[in-house]
XYZ file of C-alpha atoms in Angstrom:
558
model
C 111.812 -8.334 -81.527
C 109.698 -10.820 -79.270
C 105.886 -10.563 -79.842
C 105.428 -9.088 -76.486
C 107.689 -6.035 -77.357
C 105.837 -5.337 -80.707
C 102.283 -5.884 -78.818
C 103.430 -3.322 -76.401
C 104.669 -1.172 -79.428
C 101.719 -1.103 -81.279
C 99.620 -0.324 -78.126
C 101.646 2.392 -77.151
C 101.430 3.992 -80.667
C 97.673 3.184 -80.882
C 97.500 5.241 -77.266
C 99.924 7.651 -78.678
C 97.541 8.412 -82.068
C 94.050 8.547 -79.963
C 95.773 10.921 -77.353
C 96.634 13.134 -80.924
C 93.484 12.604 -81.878
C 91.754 13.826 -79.164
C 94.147 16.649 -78.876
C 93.578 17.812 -82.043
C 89.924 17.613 -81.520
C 90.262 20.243 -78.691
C 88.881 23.497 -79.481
C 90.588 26.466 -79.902
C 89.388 29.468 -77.636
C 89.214 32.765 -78.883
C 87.768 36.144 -77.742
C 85.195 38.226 -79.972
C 84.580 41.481 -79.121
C 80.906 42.777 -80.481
C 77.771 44.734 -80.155
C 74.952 43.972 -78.467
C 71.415 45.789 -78.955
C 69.667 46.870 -76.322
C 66.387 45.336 -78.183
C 68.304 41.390 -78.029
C 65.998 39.046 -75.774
C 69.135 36.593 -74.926
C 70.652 36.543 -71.825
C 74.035 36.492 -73.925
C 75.826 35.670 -77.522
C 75.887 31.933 -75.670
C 72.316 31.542 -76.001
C 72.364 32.401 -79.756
C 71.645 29.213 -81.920
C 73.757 30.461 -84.776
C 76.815 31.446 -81.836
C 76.661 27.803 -81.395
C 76.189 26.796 -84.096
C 79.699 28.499 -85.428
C 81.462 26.809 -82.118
C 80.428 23.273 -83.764
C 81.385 23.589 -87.220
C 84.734 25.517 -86.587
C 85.740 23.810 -82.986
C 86.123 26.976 -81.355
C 84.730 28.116 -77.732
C 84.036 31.950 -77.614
C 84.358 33.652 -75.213
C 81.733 36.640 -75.995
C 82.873 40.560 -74.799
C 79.482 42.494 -75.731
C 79.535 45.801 -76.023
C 75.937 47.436 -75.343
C 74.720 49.802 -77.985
C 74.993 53.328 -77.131
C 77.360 52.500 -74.692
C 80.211 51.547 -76.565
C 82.810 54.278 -76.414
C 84.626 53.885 -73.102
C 84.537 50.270 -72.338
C 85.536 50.065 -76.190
C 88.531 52.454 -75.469
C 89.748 50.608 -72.086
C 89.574 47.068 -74.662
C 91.838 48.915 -77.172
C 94.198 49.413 -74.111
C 94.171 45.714 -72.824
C 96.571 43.353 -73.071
C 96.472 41.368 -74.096
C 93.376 42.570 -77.157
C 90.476 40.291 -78.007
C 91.310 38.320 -80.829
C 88.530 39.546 -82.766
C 86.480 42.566 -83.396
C 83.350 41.774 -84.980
C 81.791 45.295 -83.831
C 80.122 46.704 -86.666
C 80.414 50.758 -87.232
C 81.476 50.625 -83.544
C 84.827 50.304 -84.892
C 85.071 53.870 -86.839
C 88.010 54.690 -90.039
C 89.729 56.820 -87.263
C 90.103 54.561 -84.344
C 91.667 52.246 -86.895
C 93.826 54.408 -88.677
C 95.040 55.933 -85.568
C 96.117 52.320 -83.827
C 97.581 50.507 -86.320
C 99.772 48.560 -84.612
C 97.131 46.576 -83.074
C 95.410 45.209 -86.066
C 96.956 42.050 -87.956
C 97.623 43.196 -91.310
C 94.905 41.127 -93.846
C 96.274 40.612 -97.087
C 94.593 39.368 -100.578
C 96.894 36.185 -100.421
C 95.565 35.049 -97.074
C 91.801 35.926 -97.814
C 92.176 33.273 -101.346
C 93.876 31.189 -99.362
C 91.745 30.737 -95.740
C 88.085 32.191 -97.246
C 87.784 31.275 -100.715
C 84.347 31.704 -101.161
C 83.995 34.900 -99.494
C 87.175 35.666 -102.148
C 85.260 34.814 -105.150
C 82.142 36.352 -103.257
C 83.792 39.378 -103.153
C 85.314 39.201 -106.893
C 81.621 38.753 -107.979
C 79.588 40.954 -106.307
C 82.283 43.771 -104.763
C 85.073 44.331 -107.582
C 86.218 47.503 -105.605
C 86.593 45.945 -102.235
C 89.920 46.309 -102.748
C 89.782 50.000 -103.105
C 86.935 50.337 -100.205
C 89.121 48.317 -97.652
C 92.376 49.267 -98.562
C 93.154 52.124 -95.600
C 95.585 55.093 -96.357
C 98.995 53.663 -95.223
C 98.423 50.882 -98.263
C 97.075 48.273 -95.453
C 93.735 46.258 -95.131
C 93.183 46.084 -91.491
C 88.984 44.443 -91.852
C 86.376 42.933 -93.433
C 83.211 44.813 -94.620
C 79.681 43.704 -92.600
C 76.240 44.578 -93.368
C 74.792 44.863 -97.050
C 75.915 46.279 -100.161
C 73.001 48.060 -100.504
C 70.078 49.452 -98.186
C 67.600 51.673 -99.601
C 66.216 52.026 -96.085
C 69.369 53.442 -94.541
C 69.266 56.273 -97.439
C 68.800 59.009 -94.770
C 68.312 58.972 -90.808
C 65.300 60.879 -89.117
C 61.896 60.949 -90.929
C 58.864 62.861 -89.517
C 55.833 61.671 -88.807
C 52.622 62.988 -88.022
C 49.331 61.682 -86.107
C 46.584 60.959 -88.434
C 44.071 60.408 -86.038
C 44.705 63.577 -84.618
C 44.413 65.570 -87.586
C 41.077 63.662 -88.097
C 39.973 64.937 -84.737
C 40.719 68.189 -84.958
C 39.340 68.658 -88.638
C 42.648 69.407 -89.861
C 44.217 68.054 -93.289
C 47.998 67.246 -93.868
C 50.016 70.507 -93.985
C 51.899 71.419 -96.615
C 53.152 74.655 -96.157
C 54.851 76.568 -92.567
C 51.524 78.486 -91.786
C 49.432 75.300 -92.185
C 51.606 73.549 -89.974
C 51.556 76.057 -87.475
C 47.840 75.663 -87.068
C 47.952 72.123 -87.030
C 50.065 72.229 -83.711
C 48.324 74.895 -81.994
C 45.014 72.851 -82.829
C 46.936 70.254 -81.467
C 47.799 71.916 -78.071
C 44.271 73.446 -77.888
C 41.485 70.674 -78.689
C 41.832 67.872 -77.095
C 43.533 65.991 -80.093
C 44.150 62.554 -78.068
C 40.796 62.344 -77.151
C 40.886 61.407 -73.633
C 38.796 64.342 -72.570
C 42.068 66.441 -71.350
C 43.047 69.039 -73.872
C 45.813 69.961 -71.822
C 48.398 66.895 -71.848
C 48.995 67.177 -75.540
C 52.613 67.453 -76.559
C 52.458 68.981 -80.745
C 55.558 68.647 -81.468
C 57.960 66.476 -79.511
C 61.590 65.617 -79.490
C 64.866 63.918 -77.986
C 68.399 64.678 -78.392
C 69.163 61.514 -76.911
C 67.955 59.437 -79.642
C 69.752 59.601 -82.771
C 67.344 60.309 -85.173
C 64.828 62.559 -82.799
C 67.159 65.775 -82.450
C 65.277 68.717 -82.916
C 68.134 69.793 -85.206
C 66.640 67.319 -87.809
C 64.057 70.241 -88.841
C 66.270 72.486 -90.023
C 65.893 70.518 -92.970
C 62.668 72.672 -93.827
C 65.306 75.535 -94.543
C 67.366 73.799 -97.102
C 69.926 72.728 -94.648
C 70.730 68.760 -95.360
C 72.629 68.391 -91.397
C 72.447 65.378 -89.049
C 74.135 66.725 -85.836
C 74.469 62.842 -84.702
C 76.682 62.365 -87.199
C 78.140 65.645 -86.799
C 77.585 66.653 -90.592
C 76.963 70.494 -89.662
C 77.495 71.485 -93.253
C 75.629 71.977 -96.351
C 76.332 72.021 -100.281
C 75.741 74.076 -103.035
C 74.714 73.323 -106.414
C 77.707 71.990 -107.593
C 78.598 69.649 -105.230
C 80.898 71.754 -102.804
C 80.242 71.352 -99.155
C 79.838 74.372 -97.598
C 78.820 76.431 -94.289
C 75.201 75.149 -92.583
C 75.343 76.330 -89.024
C 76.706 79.924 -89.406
C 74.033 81.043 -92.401
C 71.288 83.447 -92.079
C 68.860 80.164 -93.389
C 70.230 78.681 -89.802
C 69.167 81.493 -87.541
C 65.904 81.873 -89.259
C 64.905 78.434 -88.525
C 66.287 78.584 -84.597
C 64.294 81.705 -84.324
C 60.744 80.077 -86.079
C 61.245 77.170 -83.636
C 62.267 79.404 -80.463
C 58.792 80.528 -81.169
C 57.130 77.327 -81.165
C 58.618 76.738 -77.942
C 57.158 79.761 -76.453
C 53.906 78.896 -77.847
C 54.062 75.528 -76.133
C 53.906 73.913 -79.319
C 57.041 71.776 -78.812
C 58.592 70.035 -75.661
C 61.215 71.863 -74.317
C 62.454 69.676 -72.329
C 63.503 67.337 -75.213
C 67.067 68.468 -74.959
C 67.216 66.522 -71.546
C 64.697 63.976 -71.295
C 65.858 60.434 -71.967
C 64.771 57.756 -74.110
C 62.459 56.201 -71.730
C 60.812 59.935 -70.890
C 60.306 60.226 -75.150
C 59.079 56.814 -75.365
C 56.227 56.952 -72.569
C 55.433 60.300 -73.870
C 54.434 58.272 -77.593
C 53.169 55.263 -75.885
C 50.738 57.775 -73.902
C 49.304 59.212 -77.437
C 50.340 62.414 -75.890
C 52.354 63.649 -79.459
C 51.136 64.750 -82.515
C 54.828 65.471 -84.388
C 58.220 63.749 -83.903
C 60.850 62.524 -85.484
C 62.437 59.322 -85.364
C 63.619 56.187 -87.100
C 60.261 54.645 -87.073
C 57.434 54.931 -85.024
C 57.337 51.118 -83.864
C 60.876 51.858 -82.838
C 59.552 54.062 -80.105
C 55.434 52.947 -79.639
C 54.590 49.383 -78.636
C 50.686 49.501 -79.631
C 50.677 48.576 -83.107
C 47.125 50.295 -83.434
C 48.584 53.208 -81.979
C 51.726 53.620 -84.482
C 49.580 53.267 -87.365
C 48.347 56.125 -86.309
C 51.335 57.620 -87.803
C 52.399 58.397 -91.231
C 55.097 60.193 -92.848
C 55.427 63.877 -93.009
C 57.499 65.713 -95.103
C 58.497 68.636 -93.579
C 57.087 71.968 -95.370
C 59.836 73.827 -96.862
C 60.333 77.549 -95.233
C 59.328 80.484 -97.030
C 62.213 80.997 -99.693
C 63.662 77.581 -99.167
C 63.313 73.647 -100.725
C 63.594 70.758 -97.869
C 66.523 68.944 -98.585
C 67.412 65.414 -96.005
C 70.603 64.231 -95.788
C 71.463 61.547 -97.747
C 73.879 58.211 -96.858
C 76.005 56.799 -99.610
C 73.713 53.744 -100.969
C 76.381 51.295 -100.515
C 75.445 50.752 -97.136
C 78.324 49.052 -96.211
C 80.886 51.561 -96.022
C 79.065 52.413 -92.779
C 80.507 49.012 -91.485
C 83.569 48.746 -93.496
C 85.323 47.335 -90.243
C 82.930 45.056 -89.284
C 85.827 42.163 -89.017
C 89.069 42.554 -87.654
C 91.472 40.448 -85.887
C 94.050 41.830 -83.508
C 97.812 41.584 -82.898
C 97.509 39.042 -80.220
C 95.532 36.880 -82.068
C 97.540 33.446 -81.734
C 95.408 31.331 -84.100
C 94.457 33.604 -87.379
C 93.813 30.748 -89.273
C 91.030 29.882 -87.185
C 89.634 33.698 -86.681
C 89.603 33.225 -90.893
C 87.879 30.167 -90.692
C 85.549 31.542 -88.710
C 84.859 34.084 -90.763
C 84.603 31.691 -93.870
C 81.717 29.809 -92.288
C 79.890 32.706 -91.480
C 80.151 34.639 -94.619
C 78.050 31.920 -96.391
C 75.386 33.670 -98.120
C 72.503 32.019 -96.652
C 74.461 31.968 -93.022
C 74.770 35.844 -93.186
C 71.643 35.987 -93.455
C 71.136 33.526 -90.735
C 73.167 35.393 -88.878
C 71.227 38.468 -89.576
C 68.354 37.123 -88.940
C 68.577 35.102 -85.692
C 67.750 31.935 -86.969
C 67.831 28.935 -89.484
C 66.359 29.363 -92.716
C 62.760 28.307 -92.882
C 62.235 28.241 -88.797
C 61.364 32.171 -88.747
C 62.250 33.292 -91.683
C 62.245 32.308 -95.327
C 62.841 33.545 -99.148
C 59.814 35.095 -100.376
C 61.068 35.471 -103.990
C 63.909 34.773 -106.672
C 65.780 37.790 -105.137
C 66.203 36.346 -102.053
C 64.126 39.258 -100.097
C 62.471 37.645 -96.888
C 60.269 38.903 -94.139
C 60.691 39.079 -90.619
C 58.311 37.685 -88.149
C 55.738 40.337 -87.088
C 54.707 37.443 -84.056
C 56.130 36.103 -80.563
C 56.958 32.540 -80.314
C 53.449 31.195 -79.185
C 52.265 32.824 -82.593
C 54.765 31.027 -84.813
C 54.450 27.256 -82.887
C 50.291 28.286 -83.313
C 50.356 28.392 -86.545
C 53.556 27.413 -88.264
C 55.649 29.278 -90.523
C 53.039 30.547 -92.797
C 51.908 32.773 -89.930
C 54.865 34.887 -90.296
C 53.694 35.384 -94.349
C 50.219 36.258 -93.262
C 49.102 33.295 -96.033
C 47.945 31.381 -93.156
C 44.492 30.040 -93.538
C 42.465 31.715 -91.231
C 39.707 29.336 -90.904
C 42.458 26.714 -89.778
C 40.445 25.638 -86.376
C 42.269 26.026 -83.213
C 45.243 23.266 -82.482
C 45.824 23.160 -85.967
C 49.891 22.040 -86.323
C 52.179 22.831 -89.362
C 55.243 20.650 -89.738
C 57.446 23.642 -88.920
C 56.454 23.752 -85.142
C 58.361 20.894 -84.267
C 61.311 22.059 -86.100
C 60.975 25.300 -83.533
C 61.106 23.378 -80.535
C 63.707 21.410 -81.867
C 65.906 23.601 -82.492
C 65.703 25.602 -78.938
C 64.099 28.472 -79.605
C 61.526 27.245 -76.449
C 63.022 30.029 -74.108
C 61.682 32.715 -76.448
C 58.089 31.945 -75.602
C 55.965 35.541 -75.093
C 59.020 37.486 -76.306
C 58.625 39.238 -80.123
C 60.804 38.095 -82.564
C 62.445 40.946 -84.641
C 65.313 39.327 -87.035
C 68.789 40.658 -86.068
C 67.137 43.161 -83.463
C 66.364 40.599 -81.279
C 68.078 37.020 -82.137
C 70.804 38.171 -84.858
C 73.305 40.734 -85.202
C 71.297 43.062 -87.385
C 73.851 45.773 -89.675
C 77.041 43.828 -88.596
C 76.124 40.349 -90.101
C 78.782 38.996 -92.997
C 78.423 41.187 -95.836
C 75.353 40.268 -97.998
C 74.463 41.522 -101.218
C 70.767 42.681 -100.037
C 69.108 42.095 -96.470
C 65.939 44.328 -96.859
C 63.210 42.380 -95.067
C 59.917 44.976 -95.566
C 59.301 44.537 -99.080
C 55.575 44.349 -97.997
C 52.184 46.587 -97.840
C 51.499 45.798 -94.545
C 52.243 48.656 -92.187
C 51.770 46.032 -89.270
C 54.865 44.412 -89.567
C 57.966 45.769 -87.630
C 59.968 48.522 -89.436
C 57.543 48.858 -92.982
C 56.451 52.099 -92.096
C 59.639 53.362 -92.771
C 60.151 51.294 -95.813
C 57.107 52.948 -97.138
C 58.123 56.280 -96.153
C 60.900 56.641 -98.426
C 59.294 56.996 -101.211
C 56.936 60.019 -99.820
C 60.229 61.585 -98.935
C 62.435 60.217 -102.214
C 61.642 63.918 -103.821
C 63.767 66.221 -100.409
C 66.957 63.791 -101.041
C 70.170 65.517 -101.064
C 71.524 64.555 -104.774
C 75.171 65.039 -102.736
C 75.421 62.377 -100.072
C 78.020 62.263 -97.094
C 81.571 60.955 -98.223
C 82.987 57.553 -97.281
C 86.262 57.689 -97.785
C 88.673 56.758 -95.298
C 90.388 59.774 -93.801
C 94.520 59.400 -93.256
C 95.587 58.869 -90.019
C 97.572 62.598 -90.216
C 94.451 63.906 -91.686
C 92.125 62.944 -88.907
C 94.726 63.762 -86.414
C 94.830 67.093 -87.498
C 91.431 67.383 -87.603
C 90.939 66.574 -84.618
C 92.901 68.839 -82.614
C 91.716 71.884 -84.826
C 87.925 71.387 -84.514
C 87.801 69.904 -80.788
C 85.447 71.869 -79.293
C 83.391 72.678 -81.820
C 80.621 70.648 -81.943
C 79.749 71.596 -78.477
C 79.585 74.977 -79.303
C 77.125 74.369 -82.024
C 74.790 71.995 -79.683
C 75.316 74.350 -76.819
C 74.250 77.538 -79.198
C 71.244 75.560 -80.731
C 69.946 74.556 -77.506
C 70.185 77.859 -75.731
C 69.078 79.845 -78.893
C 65.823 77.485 -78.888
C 65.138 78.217 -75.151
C 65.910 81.792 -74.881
C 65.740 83.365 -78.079
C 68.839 84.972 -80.789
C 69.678 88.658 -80.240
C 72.135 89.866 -83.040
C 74.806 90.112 -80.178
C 74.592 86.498 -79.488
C 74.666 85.745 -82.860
C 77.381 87.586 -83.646
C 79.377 85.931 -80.265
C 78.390 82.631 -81.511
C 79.876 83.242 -84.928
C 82.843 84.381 -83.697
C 83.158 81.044 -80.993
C 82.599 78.819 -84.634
C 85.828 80.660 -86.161
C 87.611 80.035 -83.230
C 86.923 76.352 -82.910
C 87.900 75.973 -86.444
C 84.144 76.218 -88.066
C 85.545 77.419 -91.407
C 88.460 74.236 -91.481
C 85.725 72.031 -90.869
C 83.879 72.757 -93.784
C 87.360 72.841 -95.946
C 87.898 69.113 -94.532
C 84.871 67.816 -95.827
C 84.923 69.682 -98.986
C 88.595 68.183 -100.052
C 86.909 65.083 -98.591
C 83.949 64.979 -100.557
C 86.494 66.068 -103.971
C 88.701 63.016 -102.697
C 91.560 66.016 -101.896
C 92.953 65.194 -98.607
């Protein structure tokens, strides 16, 4: 072979390795479908650092489908009927037990041997900290179909609604914090009549407000005063007794009593009638006005942008009824059944080696919480002790790159004069966060994906006395309201695909009987004859095999 040949050889094999090379460096594209929250400040998942941030370590391009929240049920039904599907679901409790159960055939099938082999860590993670994940994903049919998201615990997310009450006005109007149903009657009519806000009207009060639009502002939520544990959001229209069997809520003589006390409030004009249609926006101006003295809700900073104004607000525990104990629903603690399907990858994925890998990287402790969070570890947000609890930031942008890190804490030092610089502001604007200037950062509700992060072992981020900071009022609520718990809390389980067929088909229907009762029953009153025709509609929308299904549920019978 001449010298010539073999030079031409060599270069066409050199030519030959650096076109593999750079064909191997190509990424792979895949689809993620997710959830966005109406509270995110980016224009999309793009703009998220840690999005990228995942594209660079695991050579992928995404192409992003976001799902808004509270939106998610028809343009999440027309992706189920694509074709072809996403790759990936990374949707969070979007992605329910019975949507899965009932499509099978488009999930790829995850089994233990491929988690060991393509996410070891989140293996031994799971071995470690989750010994029954095997049990909690494992679906009916004998299957595992996802991967858990969220925490494995979340004291926070122990029940939904809490009520809360405005101090100020009670201080105004010389009242003191009720405690039983004829105190808090004359709160609210003191409320309606003397001027409680202040502002020289005492007409535009609003006592007692509400909005069945927002999922933990139904007026429903008070039944609670009458013993009756239900959360009509989540459709749990049932109650228990005291040894742990679910029974009847909506058809009991407790239930009417309460519809008629509040049917009376209503034609007092000491609650807003109009809650069953106003929106979100109507509720929110109405709080943001300080034109309520009652609601219920998640938080009040959820709702009220003054932070003067919502710490106005404190918890209220609902007075029980004459006869009766308050009892709130209660969530399962292991918070993450609620996202038990966070991951999944579809049957027309093409690369599932790289939709594991994926999920390897991200399932890194400290990048869940990243993840979570929004944003590297020690740019705005940090440990705060050995147990790896953090804060959020309670500041915008222009706060944080004032005053560094430490501002975040509240540890700053006060008397720092003014263009004062801490080494973590050029770590900010290094790392791109520049767009965010004048918008409030809010961990995963604004920058992260806040619930439907990797699984972590704990996320709680208000483990703090200051009612300022985002969300802590609600932290500190719990424990005023620890005492109404429900000792029984809603089961987890995943339901068999028959099961929740039949289900189904024999209750559909029914819960718009009960809302449709509940709100014309509040507006017009209960006569025994439309009591009567109302029980009668609940047995013939299956009332009484609802309450059997979640009784063999909750005694693991189906």
């Amino acid at each position: 072979m001449t010298k010539r040949i073999l030079s031409f050889l060599m270069a066409l094999m050199l030519l030959c390795g650096i076109a593999s090379i750079a064909a191997a460096e190509e990424p792979v594209t895949l689809t993620i479908a997710t959830t966005r929250r109406t509270t995110d400040i980016t224009e999309s998942y793009n703009q998220k650092n840690w999005a990228q941030e995942i594209e660079k370590a695991c050579n992928v391009k995404i192409n992003w489908i976001e799902l808004t929240e509270g939106q998610i049920e028809e343009p999440l039904t027309a992706l189920l009927a694509a074709s072809p599907l996403p790759d990936i679901f990374w949707s969070g409790k979007a992605m329910s037990d019975s949507i899965v159960s009932l499509n099978t055939k488009l999930w790829h099938v995850i089994t233990e041997d491929e988690i060991k082999t393509y996410m070891p860590n989140l293996y031994n993670f799971y071995e470690n900290y989750f010994p029954t994940w095997r049990e909690n994903q494992t679906y009916p049919d004998g299957n595992i179909y996802s991967l858990p998201a969220g925490a494995l615990h979340s004291r926070m997310h122990t029940t939904y609604g809490i009520q809360y009450i405005n101090t100020k006005w009670l201080e105004r109007v010389g009242k003191e914090m009720p405690t039983t149903m004829e105190e808090f009657h004359d709160v609210l009519v003191a409320f309606r009549d003397m001027d409680a806000n202040g502002n020289g009207d005492a007409t535009d009060e609003i006592p007692f407000d509400f909005c069945d639009k927002v999922y933990t502002s139904w007026l429903m939520n008070a039944a609670v005063a009458w013993g009756l544990p239900i959360y009509p959001n989540g459709k749990v229209y049932y109650s228990w007794d005291k040894d742990g069997n679910v029974i009847g809520a909506v058809n009991t003589p407790a239930y009417r009593e309460f519809i008629e006390y509040y049917h009376q409030l209503g034609q007092e004009g000491l609650i807003n009638l109009e809650g069953f249609a106003q929106t979100q926006d109507q509720f929110n101006a109405n709080l943001n006005a300080d034109k309520v003295g009652v609601f219920w809700a998640w938080g009040p900073c959820n709702h009220i942008t003054d932070k003067e104004l919502f710490l106005q607000f404190e918890a209220f525990v609902p007075p029980a009824a004459e006869g009766y104990e308050t009892v709130l629903p209660t969530r399962n603690m292991n918070f993450m059944n609620a996202y038990r399907n966070g991951f999944m990858i579809s049957k027309d994925c093409k690369n599932i080696e790289k939709a594991y890998e994926i999920w390897e990287y991200a399932s890194d402790p400290i990048k869940a919480l990243e993840i979570n969070n929004g944003s590297r570890r020690g740019l705005l947000w940090e440990f705060v002790d050995e147990n790896n609890e953090y804060l959020p930031a309670d500041a915008t942008i222009e706060d944080i790159a004032a005053h560094g890190f430490k501002y975040l804490m509240k540890e700053f030092d006060k008397d720092c004069p003014d263009g004062c610089t801490h080494e973590k502001d050029a770590a900010l604007i290094e790392a791109g966060y520049e767009w965010c200037i004048g918008k409030t950062y809010t961990g995963g509700n604004t920058l992260g994906l806040v619930d439907i992060a990797p699984l972590m072992i704990e996320r709680e981020n208000y483990r703090t006395t200051d009612l300022s900071v985002w969300g802590v009022q609600r932290y500190v609520s719990l424990d005023k309201y620890d005492p109404t718990f429900c000792p029984f809390s809603m089961n987890s389980s995943i339901v068999p695909a028959e099961a929740q067929e039949e289900f189904d088909f024999s209750t559909d229907g029914l819960y718009n009987i009960i809302n449709g009762f509940f709100s014309d029953a509040i507006m017009k009153g209960v006569t025994d004859e439309s009591w009567n025709s109302y029980l009668a509609d609940l047995e013939n929308y299956g009332y009484n095999y609802y309450v059997d299904f979640y009784n063999k549920l909750a005694h693991n019978e189906l």
